[in-house]
Amino acid sequence: MGKVLYVVIPCYNEEEVLPETIKRLDKKMKTLITEKKIAKKSKVMFVNDGSKDGTWKLILEAHQQNSLFTGLCLSRNKGHQNALLAGLLTAKKYADIVISMDADLQDDLDAMDEMIDKNIKGADIVYGVRSSRKKDSFFKRFTAESFYKIMHFLGVEVVFNHADYRLTSKRVLEALDGYEEVNLFLRGIFPLIGYEHDVVYYERQERFAGESKYPLKKMLHFAWDGITSFSIKPIRLILNLGILLFIVSLLVTIYCVVVKILGYTVDGWTFLACSIWLVGGVEMLSLGIVGEYIGKIYSEAKKRPRYHIARDLEEEND
Ligand code: UDP
Ligand code: MG
């Protein structure tokens, strides 16, 4: 007998794709249940993120007609990451494993089989990774790939070319519950949680219907959230720059004094030049030091769990 699987799908104004998504998922879930890969109680949970079109009506209809489908309706539009979190934390009450995906059928449903197999083999998190971005426009591909590279440079652990198509076990979601941060960047949190993980590659399709709900402005906001919620490296850069500038300012001061003693200057120049450099150096250094404390406050304020225990042999003995 397989585990109870919940598929969590955030939806924002998705009336154009939902009928097709429902049709394909119905088929997929029925096959998985017949093959005994997942339990009969498995479901698809749509999260309506304050849609202004007929999305919720379609979810309600699907739920009334077919017990495979269930729904969650948020009070208003809260954004993709919050809608996803709401779905994941609600689904964890009923499910053993949860797969999250988008409503637009860009993620290959057939990758679910492999995700479930890898979970059976012991992976608590299975990341869906796009094997190529051929179907994305040059602009989308370039910006997305640059983003992953910048994140990597800033020391943030993210899985390259992985969006939010992933399988997670119940204990991973329980760990996720401990992360209380408000500026969510879920794909950065899962690598922090740890546990055994694996990867499944799939070809990303074009959106089945409708338009992207991530226009450039939202995308930039999301990327900025990802950087500023996970890295204090930008603050470190200020401190390093401050130290460097301070040292340079000391050297410039010595130079000015030497030039003055040798008599190569006009009146007042030494005082002015030294003041500018020293004040600048001290200011930048102070800013860096203040920044370090802000960095500490930032990580304390997040109250992230300090560890997650994968196995406790003492408990296993009982
Ligand atoms: N979405 C959401 N709330 C929002 C924006 C998007 O729940 O405020 C959902 C959307 O319905 C979709 C998923 O997030 O299921 C990803 O959005 P989309 O496919 O438009 O993003 P893209 O693939 O273009 O990056
Ligand atoms: Mg999409």
Short mmCIF file of C-alpha atoms and ligand atoms in Angstrom, two decimals:
data_model
loop_
_atom_site.label_atom_id
_atom_site.label_comp_id
_atom_site.label_asym_id
_atom_site.label_seq_id
_atom_site.Cartn_x
_atom_site.Cartn_y
_atom_site.Cartn_z
CA MET A 1 0.00 0.00 0.00
CA GLY A 2 1.46 3.36 -1.03
CA LYS A 3 1.68 6.54 0.98
CA VAL A 4 -0.99 9.25 1.04
CA LEU A 5 0.06 11.86 -1.53
CA TYR A 6 -1.29 15.40 -1.70
CA VAL A 7 -0.53 17.49 -4.77
CA VAL A 8 -0.57 21.17 -3.83
CA ILE A 9 -1.26 23.73 -6.56
CA PRO A 10 -1.44 27.50 -5.97
CA CYS A 11 -3.80 29.19 -8.45
CA TYR A 12 -4.19 32.85 -9.26
CA ASN A 13 -6.64 33.68 -12.06
CA GLU A 14 -6.14 30.30 -13.69
CA GLU A 15 -9.64 29.64 -15.10
CA GLU A 16 -8.19 29.16 -18.56
CA VAL A 17 -5.95 26.24 -17.64
CA LEU A 18 -7.75 24.68 -14.68
CA PRO A 19 -10.19 22.44 -16.62
CA GLU A 20 -7.27 20.85 -18.48
CA THR A 21 -5.13 20.64 -15.30
CA ILE A 22 -8.02 18.89 -13.51
CA LYS A 23 -8.51 16.46 -16.40
CA ARG A 24 -4.84 15.50 -16.61
CA LEU A 25 -4.34 15.23 -12.86
CA ASP A 26 -7.45 13.08 -12.51
CA LYS A 27 -5.96 10.63 -15.01
CA LYS A 28 -2.51 10.75 -13.42
CA MET A 29 -3.74 10.25 -9.85
CA LYS A 30 -6.01 7.36 -10.88
CA THR A 31 -3.10 5.63 -12.62
CA LEU A 32 -0.85 6.09 -9.59
CA ILE A 33 -3.56 4.70 -7.30
CA THR A 34 -4.21 1.67 -9.54
CA GLU A 35 -0.50 0.97 -9.72
CA LYS A 36 -0.54 1.08 -5.88
CA LYS A 37 2.18 3.71 -5.88
CA ILE A 38 0.06 5.96 -3.68
CA ALA A 39 -2.80 5.38 -1.24
CA LYS A 40 -6.47 5.68 -2.20
CA LYS A 41 -6.89 8.64 0.13
CA SER A 42 -4.49 10.74 -1.98
CA LYS A 43 -5.79 14.07 -3.27
CA VAL A 44 -5.08 17.18 -5.28
CA MET A 45 -5.35 20.39 -3.24
CA PHE A 46 -5.85 23.63 -5.16
CA VAL A 47 -5.09 26.83 -3.27
CA ASN A 48 -7.07 29.77 -4.57
CA ASP A 49 -4.86 32.81 -4.03
CA GLY A 50 -7.55 35.48 -4.15
CA SER A 51 -8.35 35.00 -7.84
CA LYS A 52 -10.63 37.54 -9.44
CA ASP A 53 -11.95 35.19 -12.14
CA GLY A 54 -13.86 31.90 -11.97
CA THR A 55 -10.97 29.88 -10.49
CA TRP A 56 -12.60 29.16 -7.14
CA LYS A 57 -15.87 28.17 -8.81
CA LEU A 58 -13.99 25.61 -10.92
CA ILE A 59 -12.23 24.25 -7.81
CA LEU A 60 -15.55 23.94 -5.97
CA GLU A 61 -17.11 22.12 -8.93
CA ALA A 62 -14.19 19.71 -9.18
CA HIS A 63 -14.45 19.01 -5.45
CA GLN A 64 -18.19 18.34 -5.63
CA GLN A 65 -17.90 16.04 -8.62
CA ASN A 66 -14.76 14.14 -7.71
CA SER A 67 -13.43 13.24 -4.27
CA LEU A 68 -9.89 13.35 -5.66
CA PHE A 69 -10.01 17.13 -5.58
CA THR A 70 -10.08 19.46 -2.64
CA GLY A 71 -9.45 23.19 -2.21
CA LEU A 72 -8.25 25.91 0.06
CA CYS A 73 -9.37 29.50 -0.44
CA LEU A 74 -7.21 32.34 0.87
CA SER A 75 -8.91 35.52 2.09
CA ARG A 76 -7.20 37.59 -0.65
CA ASN A 77 -4.23 37.52 -3.00
CA LYS A 78 -1.13 36.86 -0.94
CA GLY A 79 1.33 35.88 -3.66
CA HIS A 80 2.57 32.57 -4.97
CA GLN A 81 4.97 31.74 -2.12
CA ASN A 82 2.43 32.41 0.63
CA ALA A 83 -0.27 30.47 -1.22
CA LEU A 84 2.12 27.56 -1.63
CA LEU A 85 3.08 27.66 2.05
CA ALA A 86 -0.59 27.68 3.07
CA GLY A 87 -1.18 24.61 0.90
CA LEU A 88 1.89 22.73 2.12
CA LEU A 89 1.21 23.32 5.80
CA THR A 90 -2.46 22.38 5.43
CA ALA A 91 -1.74 19.29 3.34
CA LYS A 92 0.80 18.01 5.87
CA LYS A 93 -2.06 17.32 8.27
CA TYR A 94 -3.47 14.67 5.93
CA ALA A 95 -0.59 13.50 3.77
CA ASP A 96 2.57 11.41 4.11
CA ILE A 97 4.13 13.08 1.08
CA VAL A 98 3.30 16.27 -0.78
CA ILE A 99 4.18 17.33 -4.33
CA SER A 100 3.93 21.03 -5.18
CA MET A 101 3.52 22.29 -8.72
CA ASP A 102 2.13 25.18 -10.76
CA ALA A 103 -1.36 25.19 -12.24
CA ASP A 104 -0.23 25.93 -15.79
CA LEU A 105 0.97 22.41 -16.73
CA GLN A 106 4.53 23.60 -17.39
CA ASP A 107 5.83 20.88 -15.09
CA ASP A 108 5.78 17.40 -16.58
CA LEU A 109 3.26 15.30 -14.62
CA ASP A 110 5.07 12.10 -15.55
CA ALA A 111 8.03 13.17 -13.40
CA MET A 112 5.80 12.42 -10.40
CA ASP A 113 6.38 8.67 -10.80
CA GLU A 114 10.11 9.08 -10.49
CA MET A 115 9.72 11.46 -7.55
CA ILE A 116 7.63 8.89 -5.69
CA ASP A 117 10.14 6.11 -6.51
CA LYS A 118 12.99 8.21 -5.17
CA ASN A 119 11.00 8.91 -2.02
CA ILE A 120 10.43 5.18 -1.55
CA LYS A 121 14.19 4.73 -1.87
CA GLY A 122 14.68 7.13 1.02
CA ALA A 123 14.77 10.71 -0.27
CA ASP A 124 12.82 13.12 1.96
CA ILE A 125 13.00 15.87 -0.66
CA VAL A 126 12.99 15.28 -4.42
CA TYR A 127 13.69 18.41 -6.49
CA GLY A 128 12.26 18.67 -9.99
CA VAL A 129 14.96 20.23 -12.16
CA ARG A 130 14.47 21.55 -15.69
CA SER A 131 16.79 19.69 -17.99
CA SER A 132 16.69 22.52 -20.51
CA ARG A 133 15.13 25.93 -20.91
CA LYS A 134 14.71 25.68 -24.67
CA LYS A 135 11.04 26.64 -24.46
CA ASP A 136 11.74 29.78 -22.41
CA SER A 137 12.42 33.07 -24.16
CA PHE A 138 16.04 34.24 -24.27
CA PHE A 139 15.25 36.98 -21.77
CA LYS A 140 13.61 34.63 -19.25
CA ARG A 141 16.42 32.10 -19.61
CA PHE A 142 19.16 34.69 -19.25
CA THR A 143 17.64 36.44 -16.23
CA ALA A 144 16.77 33.19 -14.48
CA GLU A 145 20.20 31.62 -14.98
CA SER A 146 22.01 34.81 -13.94
CA PHE A 147 19.88 34.85 -10.82
CA TYR A 148 20.99 31.35 -9.81
CA LYS A 149 24.61 32.33 -10.41
CA ILE A 150 24.34 35.49 -8.29
CA MET A 151 22.68 33.48 -5.51
CA HIS A 152 25.51 30.99 -5.65
CA PHE A 153 28.08 33.80 -5.51
CA LEU A 154 26.32 35.25 -2.46
CA GLY A 155 26.63 31.91 -0.71
CA VAL A 156 22.94 30.96 -0.87
CA GLU A 157 22.31 27.29 -1.45
CA VAL A 158 19.72 26.89 -4.20
CA VAL A 159 19.22 24.02 -6.62
CA PHE A 160 20.10 25.24 -10.12
CA ASN A 161 17.07 25.43 -12.43
CA HIS A 162 14.68 24.11 -9.80
CA ALA A 163 11.50 26.07 -9.24
CA ASP A 164 8.77 24.86 -6.92
CA TYR A 165 8.07 21.45 -8.43
CA ARG A 166 9.18 19.14 -5.66
CA LEU A 167 8.22 16.26 -3.44
CA THR A 168 8.56 16.64 0.31
CA SER A 169 7.89 14.20 3.11
CA LYS A 170 5.80 14.96 6.17
CA ARG A 171 8.81 15.46 8.39
CA VAL A 172 10.29 18.03 6.01
CA LEU A 173 7.02 19.96 6.13
CA GLU A 174 7.01 19.75 9.89
CA ALA A 175 10.49 21.27 9.83
CA LEU A 176 9.26 23.94 7.41
CA ASP A 177 6.59 24.87 9.95
CA GLY A 178 9.40 26.03 12.23
CA TYR A 179 10.57 28.71 9.79
CA GLU A 180 8.61 31.77 10.78
CA GLU A 181 9.98 34.25 8.28
CA VAL A 182 7.56 36.50 6.48
CA ASN A 183 9.60 37.27 3.34
CA LEU A 184 9.29 33.83 1.85
CA PHE A 185 11.67 32.28 -0.63
CA LEU A 186 10.75 28.63 -0.26
CA ARG A 187 13.30 27.20 -2.66
CA GLY A 188 16.03 28.59 -0.43
CA ILE A 189 14.56 27.10 2.75
CA PHE A 190 14.37 23.44 1.64
CA PRO A 191 18.14 23.04 1.17
CA LEU A 192 18.54 24.58 4.66
CA ILE A 193 16.24 21.95 6.16
CA GLY A 194 18.49 19.16 4.91
CA TYR A 195 17.62 15.42 5.08
CA GLU A 196 18.22 13.02 2.21
CA HIS A 197 17.44 14.59 -1.14
CA ASP A 198 17.42 13.60 -4.77
CA VAL A 199 16.76 15.19 -8.13
CA VAL A 200 14.45 14.34 -11.04
CA TYR A 201 15.04 15.95 -14.43
CA TYR A 202 12.17 16.96 -16.68
CA GLU A 203 11.52 19.01 -19.77
CA ARG A 204 9.66 22.22 -18.94
CA GLN A 205 6.74 22.92 -21.26
CA GLU A 206 5.22 26.18 -22.33
CA ARG A 207 2.28 27.49 -20.35
CA PHE A 208 -0.81 25.51 -21.46
CA ALA A 209 -3.06 28.59 -21.56
CA GLY A 210 -3.35 32.06 -20.07
CA GLU A 211 -0.56 34.45 -19.24
CA SER A 212 2.30 34.26 -16.78
CA LYS A 213 1.27 35.52 -13.35
CA TYR A 214 4.87 36.54 -12.76
CA PRO A 215 5.42 39.74 -14.72
CA LEU A 216 8.91 41.27 -14.67
CA LYS A 217 8.15 43.45 -11.64
CA LYS A 218 7.02 40.52 -9.50
CA MET A 219 9.98 38.44 -10.73
CA LEU A 220 12.50 41.11 -9.73
CA HIS A 221 10.81 41.51 -6.37
CA PHE A 222 10.97 37.76 -5.86
CA ALA A 223 14.66 37.62 -6.81
CA TRP A 224 15.48 40.50 -4.50
CA ASP A 225 13.59 38.74 -1.68
CA GLY A 226 15.65 35.63 -2.34
CA ILE A 227 18.90 37.52 -2.03
CA THR A 228 18.06 39.71 0.93
CA SER A 229 16.33 36.92 2.87
CA PHE A 230 19.25 34.55 2.66
CA SER A 231 22.50 36.44 2.43
CA ILE A 232 24.29 39.02 4.53
CA LYS A 233 27.13 39.09 2.04
CA PRO A 234 26.15 42.54 0.71
CA ILE A 235 26.67 43.90 4.26
CA ARG A 236 30.03 42.09 4.47
CA LEU A 237 31.01 43.80 1.22
CA ILE A 238 30.42 47.20 2.85
CA LEU A 239 32.58 46.21 5.82
CA ASN A 240 35.39 45.00 3.57
CA LEU A 241 35.18 48.15 1.52
CA GLY A 242 35.27 50.19 4.76
CA ILE A 243 38.41 48.43 5.98
CA LEU A 244 40.06 48.92 2.61
CA LEU A 245 39.12 52.58 2.39
CA PHE A 246 40.29 53.21 5.95
CA ILE A 247 43.72 51.71 5.21
CA VAL A 248 43.97 53.73 2.00
CA SER A 249 43.01 56.89 3.89
CA LEU A 250 45.84 56.32 6.39
CA LEU A 251 48.32 55.88 3.52
CA VAL A 252 47.03 59.02 1.80
CA THR A 253 47.42 60.95 5.08
CA ILE A 254 51.04 59.85 5.40
CA TYR A 255 51.62 60.85 1.78
CA CYS A 256 50.09 64.30 2.35
CA VAL A 257 52.23 64.93 5.43
CA VAL A 258 55.40 63.86 3.60
CA VAL A 259 54.59 66.10 0.63
CA LYS A 260 53.92 68.96 3.09
CA ILE A 261 57.27 68.44 4.86
CA LEU A 262 59.07 68.39 1.52
CA GLY A 263 57.37 71.70 0.79
CA TYR A 264 55.60 70.76 -2.47
CA THR A 265 52.16 71.99 -1.45
CA VAL A 266 50.11 75.13 -1.37
CA ASP A 267 48.75 76.39 1.96
CA GLY A 268 45.75 74.56 3.36
CA TRP A 269 45.90 71.63 0.91
CA THR A 270 47.27 69.09 3.42
CA PHE A 271 44.53 69.78 5.93
CA LEU A 272 41.76 69.52 3.34
CA ALA A 273 43.09 66.37 1.67
CA CYS A 274 43.67 64.59 5.00
CA SER A 275 40.21 65.56 6.27
CA ILE A 276 38.43 64.23 3.19
CA TRP A 277 40.23 60.90 3.20
CA LEU A 278 40.16 60.27 6.93
CA VAL A 279 36.53 61.21 7.39
CA GLY A 280 35.55 59.09 4.38
CA GLY A 281 37.55 56.11 5.62
CA VAL A 282 36.24 56.27 9.17
CA GLU A 283 32.67 56.73 7.95
CA MET A 284 32.75 53.73 5.64
CA LEU A 285 34.37 51.56 8.31
CA SER A 286 31.75 52.59 10.88
CA LEU A 287 28.96 51.87 8.44
CA GLY A 288 30.39 48.38 7.92
CA ILE A 289 30.55 47.75 11.67
CA VAL A 290 26.98 48.95 12.20
CA GLY A 291 26.01 46.70 9.28
CA GLU A 292 27.55 43.68 10.99
CA TYR A 293 25.26 44.22 13.97
CA ILE A 294 22.28 44.66 11.70
CA GLY A 295 23.26 41.38 10.03
CA LYS A 296 23.19 39.69 13.44
CA ILE A 297 19.80 41.20 14.29
CA TYR A 298 18.52 39.99 10.92
CA SER A 299 19.47 36.39 11.55
CA GLU A 300 18.23 36.49 15.15
CA ALA A 301 14.92 38.02 14.06
CA LYS A 302 14.30 35.14 11.65
CA LYS A 303 14.28 32.66 14.55
CA ARG A 304 15.12 29.86 12.16
CA PRO A 305 15.37 26.41 13.73
CA ARG A 306 18.99 25.69 14.57
CA TYR A 307 18.87 21.99 13.67
CA HIS A 308 16.64 19.12 12.62
CA ILE A 309 17.32 15.62 13.86
CA ALA A 310 17.29 12.99 11.13
CA ARG A 311 17.67 9.97 13.42
CA ASP A 312 17.76 9.42 17.16
CA LEU A 313 19.05 5.93 17.95
CA GLU A 314 17.84 6.15 21.54
CA GLU A 315 14.27 6.67 20.36
CA GLU A 316 14.59 3.87 17.80
CA ASN A 317 15.54 1.46 20.62
CA ASP A 318 12.22 1.88 22.42
N1 UDP B 1 0.36 32.27 -8.50
C1 UDP B 1 -0.29 32.48 -7.29
N2 UDP B 1 -0.38 33.77 -6.80
C2 UDP B 1 0.16 34.85 -7.45
C3 UDP B 1 0.87 34.60 -8.68
C4 UDP B 1 0.95 33.31 -9.16
O1 UDP B 1 -0.79 31.55 -6.67
O2 UDP B 1 0.05 35.97 -6.95
C5 UDP B 1 0.47 30.88 -9.03
C6 UDP B 1 0.00 30.70 -10.46
O3 UDP B 1 -1.40 30.50 -10.51
C7 UDP B 1 0.78 29.49 -10.89
C8 UDP B 1 2.07 29.62 -10.11
O4 UDP B 1 1.81 30.54 -9.06
O5 UDP B 1 0.15 28.27 -10.53
C9 UDP B 1 3.23 30.10 -10.96
O6 UDP B 1 2.88 31.23 -11.72
P1 UDP B 1 3.21 31.35 -13.28
O7 UDP B 1 3.08 30.02 -13.92
O8 UDP B 1 2.39 32.45 -13.84
O9 UDP B 1 4.75 31.79 -13.23
P2 UDP B 1 5.87 31.51 -14.36
O10 UDP B 1 5.83 30.03 -14.66
O11 UDP B 1 5.50 32.33 -15.52
O12 UDP B 1 7.14 31.93 -13.71
MG MG B 2 4.29 28.94 -15.09
#
